[in-house]
One Martini backbone bead per residue (centre of mass of N, CA, C, O) as a GRO file, in nm:
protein
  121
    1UNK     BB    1   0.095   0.037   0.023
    2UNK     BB    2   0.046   0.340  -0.016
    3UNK     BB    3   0.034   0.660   0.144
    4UNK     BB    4  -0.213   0.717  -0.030
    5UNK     BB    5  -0.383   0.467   0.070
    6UNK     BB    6  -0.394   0.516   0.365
    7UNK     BB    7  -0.511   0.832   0.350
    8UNK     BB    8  -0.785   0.741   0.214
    9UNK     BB    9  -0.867   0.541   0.430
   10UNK     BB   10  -0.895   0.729   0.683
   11UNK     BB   11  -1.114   0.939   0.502
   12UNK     BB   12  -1.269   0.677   0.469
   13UNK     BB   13  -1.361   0.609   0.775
   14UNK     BB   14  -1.297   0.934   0.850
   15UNK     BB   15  -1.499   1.197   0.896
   16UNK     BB   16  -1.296   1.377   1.130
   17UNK     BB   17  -1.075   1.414   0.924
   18UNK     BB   18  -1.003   1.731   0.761
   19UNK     BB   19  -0.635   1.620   0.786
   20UNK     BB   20  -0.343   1.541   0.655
   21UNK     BB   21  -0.033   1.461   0.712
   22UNK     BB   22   0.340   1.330   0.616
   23UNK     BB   23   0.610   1.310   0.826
   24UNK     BB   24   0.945   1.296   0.860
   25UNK     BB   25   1.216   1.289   1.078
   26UNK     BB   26   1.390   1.475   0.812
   27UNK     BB   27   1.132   1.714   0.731
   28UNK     BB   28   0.982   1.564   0.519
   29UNK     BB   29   0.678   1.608   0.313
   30UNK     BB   30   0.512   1.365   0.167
   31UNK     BB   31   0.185   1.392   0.252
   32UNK     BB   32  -0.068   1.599   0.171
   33UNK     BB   33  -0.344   1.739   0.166
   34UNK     BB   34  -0.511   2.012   0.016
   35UNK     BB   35  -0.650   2.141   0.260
   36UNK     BB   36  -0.355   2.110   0.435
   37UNK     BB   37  -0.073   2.333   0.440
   38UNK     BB   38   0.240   2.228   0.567
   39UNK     BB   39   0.510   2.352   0.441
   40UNK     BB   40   0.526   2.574   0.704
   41UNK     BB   41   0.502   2.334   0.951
   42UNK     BB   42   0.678   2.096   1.000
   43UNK     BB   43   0.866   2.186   1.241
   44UNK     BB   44   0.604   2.272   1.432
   45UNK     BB   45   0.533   1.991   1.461
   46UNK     BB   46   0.820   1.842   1.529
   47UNK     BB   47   0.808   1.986   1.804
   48UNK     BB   48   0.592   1.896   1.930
   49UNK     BB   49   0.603   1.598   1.954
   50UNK     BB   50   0.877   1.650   2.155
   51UNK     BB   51   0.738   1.933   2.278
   52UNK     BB   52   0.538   2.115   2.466
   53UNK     BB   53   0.222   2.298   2.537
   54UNK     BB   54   0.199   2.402   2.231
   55UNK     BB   55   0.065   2.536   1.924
   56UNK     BB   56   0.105   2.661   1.597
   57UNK     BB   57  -0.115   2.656   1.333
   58UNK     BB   58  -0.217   2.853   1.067
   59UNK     BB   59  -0.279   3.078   1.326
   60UNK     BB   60  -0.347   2.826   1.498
   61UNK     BB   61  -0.392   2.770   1.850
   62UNK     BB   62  -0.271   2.476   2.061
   63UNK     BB   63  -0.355   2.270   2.334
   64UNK     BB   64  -0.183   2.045   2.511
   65UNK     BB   65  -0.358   1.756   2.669
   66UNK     BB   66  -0.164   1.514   2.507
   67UNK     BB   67   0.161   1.295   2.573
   68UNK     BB   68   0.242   1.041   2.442
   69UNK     BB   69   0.435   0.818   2.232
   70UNK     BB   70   0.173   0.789   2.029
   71UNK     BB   71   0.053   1.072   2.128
   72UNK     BB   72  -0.071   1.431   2.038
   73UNK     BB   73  -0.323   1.617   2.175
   74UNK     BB   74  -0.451   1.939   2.035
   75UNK     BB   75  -0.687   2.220   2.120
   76UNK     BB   76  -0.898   2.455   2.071
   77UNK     BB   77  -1.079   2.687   2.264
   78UNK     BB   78  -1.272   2.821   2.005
   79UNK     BB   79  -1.347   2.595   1.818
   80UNK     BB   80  -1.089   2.515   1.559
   81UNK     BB   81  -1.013   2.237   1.663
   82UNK     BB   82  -0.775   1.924   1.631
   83UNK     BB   83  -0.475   1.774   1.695
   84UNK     BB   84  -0.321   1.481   1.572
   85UNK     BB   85  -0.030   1.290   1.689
   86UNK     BB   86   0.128   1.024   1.512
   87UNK     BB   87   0.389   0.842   1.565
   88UNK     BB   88   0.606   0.646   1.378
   89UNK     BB   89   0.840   0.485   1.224
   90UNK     BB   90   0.971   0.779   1.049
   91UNK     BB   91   0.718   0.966   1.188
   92UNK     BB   92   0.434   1.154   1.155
   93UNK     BB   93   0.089   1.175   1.163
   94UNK     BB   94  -0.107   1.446   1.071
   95UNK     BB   95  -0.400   1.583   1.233
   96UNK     BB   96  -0.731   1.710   1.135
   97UNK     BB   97  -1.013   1.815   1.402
   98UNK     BB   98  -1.312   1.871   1.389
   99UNK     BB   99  -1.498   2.088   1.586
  100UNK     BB  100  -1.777   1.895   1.638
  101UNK     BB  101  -1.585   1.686   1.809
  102UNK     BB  102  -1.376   1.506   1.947
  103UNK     BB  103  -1.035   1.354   1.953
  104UNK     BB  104  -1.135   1.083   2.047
  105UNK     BB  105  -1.293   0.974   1.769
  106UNK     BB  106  -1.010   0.981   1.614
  107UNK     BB  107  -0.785   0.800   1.746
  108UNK     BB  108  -0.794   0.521   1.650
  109UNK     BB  109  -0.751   0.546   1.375
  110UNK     BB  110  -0.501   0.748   1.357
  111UNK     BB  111  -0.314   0.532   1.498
  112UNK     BB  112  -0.384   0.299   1.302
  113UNK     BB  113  -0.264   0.479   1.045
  114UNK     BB  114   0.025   0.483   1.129
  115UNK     BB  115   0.068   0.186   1.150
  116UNK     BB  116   0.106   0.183   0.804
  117UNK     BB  117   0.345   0.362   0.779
  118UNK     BB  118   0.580   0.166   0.847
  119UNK     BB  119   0.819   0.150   0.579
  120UNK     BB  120   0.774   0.313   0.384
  121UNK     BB  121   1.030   0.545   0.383
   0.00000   0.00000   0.00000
């Protein structure tokens, strides 16, 4: 399976999942939706991922609410949405959760889809 056949599959299976990206890390950009652009906002993934209690993207802040090996999930308190980082060997997989849901409801999928990156690149 390619990595965009997994992004697919993703985003047809859970329709809470508003934007996907897939970065590598050694910060290169495997792979984004076309609707959320993070080319310019890479290293502020990987830097969440590694630390940090908060994060910028897209001018949009969010606060980081839990932080595992497996995932960080960050919240907009604003009501402007939430992202999931699924780490996993070799990148990282980044996730825009709609604001209407709350981010457990894709945490599953979304860790799911995560370890199907593994050796991918």
């Amino acid at each position: 399976m390619s990595v965009e056949e997994i992004i697919d599959g993703l985003l047809e299976e859970d329709q809470n999942v508003g934007g996907v990206a897939v970065i590598a890390n050694d910060g290169t950009l495997v792979y984004q939706t076309e609707n959320w652009d993070l080319t310019s906002e890479v290293q502020n993934v990987l830097d969440s991922v590694n630390a940090g209690s908060s994060t910028v993207l897209l001018g949009v802040k969010y606060m980081i609410v839990e932080r595992t090996p497996e995932r960080i999930i960050g919240t907009n308190i604003q009501g402007k949405g939430h992202l999931i980082f699924a780490p996993f060997d070799g990148g990282v997989l980044a996730t825009y959760i709609l604001p209407q849901v709350g981010p457990r409801e894709a945490l599953f999928n979304v860790q799911s889809y995560a370890q199907k990156l593994k050796g991918q690149f």
